[in-house]
Structure formats: C-alpha cells, structure tokens
Amino acid sequence: MTVVRSALVTGGSRGIGAEVARRLAGEGYAVTIAARTAETLEQTAQEIHGETGAQIHPFAANMAEQARITELVDAHAERFGGLDLLVLNAGTGSVGTVAELTAKARDRMLDVNFRAPLALIQAALPLLRSRAEADPRRGAKIVALASITGVAGEAGLALYGATKAALISLCETVSLEESARGVSATAISPGYVDTDMTAWKHGELEPSAMLPTADIAEMVLAVSRLSARAVVPNIVISRSGDQLWRA
C-alpha cells in the first residue's frame, strides 16, 4: 500500500500559504489548507486541485479559537491518516510604536502569531511522531513562517517582531526536544514578502522590491526534503539591496 505524504498549511487561502500548498500539491502531497474565510479557502482548494490533481482539503478555522485548532488537526487526521509536514503560516500584524500599542492589537497578535502555533504543534505532535517512526529516514517536519523582525528589531513593528522571535525560539526548543524522535522544526524569517499583508508598505516600497512568495515556498520545500538527521533552526531571507538585516 502506497502511503501518500500529507501536509497541513495554515493561512493557506492566499499569499505565502497558498503558494506553499500549491507547490506541495505539485510534489504529490495531500494537503489540508486552513484559513478564516471559507469562500476564499474553497476557491483556492479548487484551483490547486485543478492545477495538480492533488487531494486538497479546505478547513475554515480562526486561529484565535483554541477549539477550532484541535478540530483542524482532528479533521486532517481523519481525512489523511497521518501528518508529514505542518506549515504554520497564519499570522497577523499591526503597525505602531510600543507607546501606541493597544490591548486589542496585543492580544490578537499574541493569539494568532504565538499561542495558535504552540497549540497546533501540541495537537499535531502525536501525528508527526507517528509518521517519523514509520519513515525514520525522512522523519516529519514543522515549518513556521516567522519574520526577519524576529531576528533584528524594526521600529514600528515591536510586538509583531516579538511574537515572531518567540516563534523562532519555540522552533528551536521543539527540535531540541523532538528531533531525536525524527521530528524537527524550522523557522523561516523573511523580509517583506509581496502579499496582501504588506500592501500598506507600497507607498514607500514597491512590490518589485519585496520577496516573491515563490522564494518562501522554495525554502519550505527544501526543508521538507531533508533527512531526519538534518535540523535547520532558522532560515533568514533578506531582500536584495543595501540593508540586509532590515525588513
């Protein structure tokens, strides 16, 4: 019996997440994509299936709701049996100085950018461990979309960067605790990527000066192909130009 490799991608309806899901489907993965808006999610799932013929399962879920996170992992397990790759892409941001940050913005970013990934990892670990045991050469992988602002602080993006720094640290700790069992975690920390989320920067930074989503998806695929013996804690991707460590 042929076991189909499967992946779960959050924030999978557009932008980086949709591109990652598309590329994984092209590699033969069965993919669950999750996002808040059911209509957009269903449309993306149909497009990817039409392009690749892969099994694409859309699951509408707000990452700020703990119960939906558990239901998401359970739905993936019920449909595909196991889990080879967990891609934590869902995220939210808010621009403002530390002095200006509101409690609402703080709680939203903490919930979506850190608490949800932590909860997803906890819920998915039994599935990931099981796949790593079944395929000890390749193991199972977690890839989290962080940000270069989690590595080098950026004025106006304090809390966003702080939540991404926490995500980077979480990935390192997961690898320390789980890689001996074949499960490792990698953070990918890019500068500005040309997506809807960065449209607010267009007045001062042209889309052509931002990273394309294809480059981020390429890094996810590269990590997914590594053996279980390789652990990559964090991949920083800077934009070309004269400020390599800035967003």
Tab-separated table of C-alpha atoms in Angstrom, residues 107-214:
chain	number	residue	atom	x	y	z
A	107	ASP	CA	-3.939	40.132	22.319
A	108	ARG	CA	-4.693	39.483	18.638
A	109	MET	CA	-1.033	39.161	17.688
A	110	LEU	CA	-0.203	37.009	20.688
A	111	ASP	CA	-3.164	34.724	19.951
A	112	VAL	CA	-2.571	34.271	16.213
A	113	ASN	CA	1.217	34.579	15.957
A	114	PHE	CA	2.249	32.594	19.022
A	115	ARG	CA	-0.495	30.883	21.003
A	116	ALA	CA	-2.056	29.282	17.900
A	117	PRO	CA	1.242	27.848	16.568
A	118	LEU	CA	2.028	26.470	20.016
A	119	ALA	CA	-1.411	24.863	20.261
A	120	LEU	CA	-1.121	23.438	16.750
A	121	ILE	CA	2.263	21.907	17.472
A	122	GLN	CA	0.951	20.344	20.674
A	123	ALA	CA	-2.103	18.934	18.876
A	124	ALA	CA	-0.123	17.675	15.878
A	125	LEU	CA	2.872	16.126	17.662
A	126	PRO	CA	1.329	12.649	18.035
A	127	LEU	CA	0.682	12.529	14.278
A	128	LEU	CA	4.153	13.852	13.456
A	129	ARG	CA	5.858	11.405	15.817
A	130	SER	CA	3.913	8.520	14.298
A	131	ARG	CA	4.972	9.447	10.753
A	132	ALA	CA	8.584	9.926	11.839
A	133	GLU	CA	8.548	6.460	13.370
A	134	ALA	CA	7.083	4.994	10.179
A	135	ASP	CA	9.620	6.801	7.978
A	136	PRO	CA	12.778	7.228	10.082
A	137	ARG	CA	14.897	8.324	7.116
A	138	ARG	CA	12.799	11.400	6.342
A	139	GLY	CA	11.112	11.958	9.675
A	140	ALA	CA	8.453	14.652	9.987
A	141	LYS	CA	8.806	18.404	9.805
A	142	ILE	CA	7.351	21.605	11.199
A	143	VAL	CA	7.990	24.831	9.294
A	144	ALA	CA	6.925	28.137	10.841
A	145	LEU	CA	6.766	31.397	8.913
A	146	ALA	CA	8.408	33.898	11.225
A	147	SER	CA	9.957	37.228	10.169
A	148	ILE	CA	13.297	38.951	9.943
A	149	THR	CA	11.830	41.344	12.535
A	150	GLY	CA	12.056	38.439	14.969
A	151	VAL	CA	15.814	38.412	14.421
A	152	ALA	CA	16.535	42.158	14.144
A	153	GLY	CA	14.038	44.584	15.665
A	154	GLU	CA	12.227	47.059	13.426
A	155	ALA	CA	10.805	50.365	14.672
A	156	GLY	CA	7.021	50.331	14.489
A	157	LEU	CA	6.823	46.523	14.464
A	158	ALA	CA	7.732	45.815	18.066
A	159	LEU	CA	5.044	43.338	19.060
A	160	TYR	CA	4.917	41.666	15.657
A	161	GLY	CA	8.672	41.112	15.850
A	162	ALA	CA	8.443	39.933	19.452
A	163	THR	CA	5.824	37.298	18.593
A	164	LYS	CA	7.978	36.107	15.693
A	165	ALA	CA	11.054	35.955	17.940
A	166	ALA	CA	9.031	33.767	20.284
A	167	LEU	CA	8.080	31.553	17.339
A	168	ILE	CA	11.735	31.192	16.326
A	169	SER	CA	12.632	30.203	19.886
A	170	LEU	CA	9.739	27.742	20.007
A	171	CYS	CA	11.004	26.018	16.851
A	172	GLU	CA	14.472	25.638	18.346
A	173	THR	CA	13.077	24.116	21.527
A	174	VAL	CA	10.804	21.715	19.632
A	175	SER	CA	13.841	20.443	17.716
A	176	LEU	CA	15.815	20.030	20.930
A	177	GLU	CA	13.013	18.012	22.467
A	178	GLU	CA	11.751	16.057	19.443
A	179	SER	CA	14.474	15.681	16.800
A	180	ALA	CA	15.828	12.501	18.399
A	181	ARG	CA	12.410	11.038	17.526
A	182	GLY	CA	12.639	12.358	13.970
A	183	VAL	CA	10.508	15.492	14.341
A	184	SER	CA	12.237	18.826	13.766
A	185	ALA	CA	11.080	22.429	13.438
A	186	THR	CA	12.416	25.201	11.223
A	187	ALA	CA	11.534	28.890	11.286
A	188	ILE	CA	11.724	30.858	8.042
A	189	SER	CA	12.347	34.554	8.681
A	190	PRO	CA	11.960	36.688	5.553
A	191	GLY	CA	11.949	40.405	4.975
A	192	TYR	CA	8.874	41.939	3.358
A	193	VAL	CA	7.129	39.480	1.030
A	194	ASP	CA	4.845	40.718	-1.750
A	195	THR	CA	1.421	39.716	-0.372
A	196	ASP	CA	-1.810	41.416	0.693
A	197	MET	CA	-0.366	41.702	4.187
A	198	THR	CA	2.401	44.031	3.020
A	199	ALA	CA	0.236	46.243	0.789
A	200	TRP	CA	0.451	49.000	3.429
A	201	LYS	CA	4.141	49.428	2.502
A	202	HIS	CA	3.521	50.161	-1.193
A	203	GLY	CA	3.797	53.914	-0.705
A	204	GLU	CA	7.461	53.583	0.225
A	205	LEU	CA	8.419	50.142	-1.067
A	206	GLU	CA	7.442	48.829	-4.491
A	207	PRO	CA	6.211	45.227	-4.756
A	208	SER	CA	9.168	44.536	-7.069
A	209	ALA	CA	11.490	45.327	-4.146
A	210	MET	CA	9.850	42.677	-1.970
A	211	LEU	CA	10.466	38.948	-1.891
A	212	PRO	CA	8.202	36.805	-4.107
A	213	THR	CA	6.089	34.144	-2.427
A	214	ALA	CA	7.762	31.552	-4.680
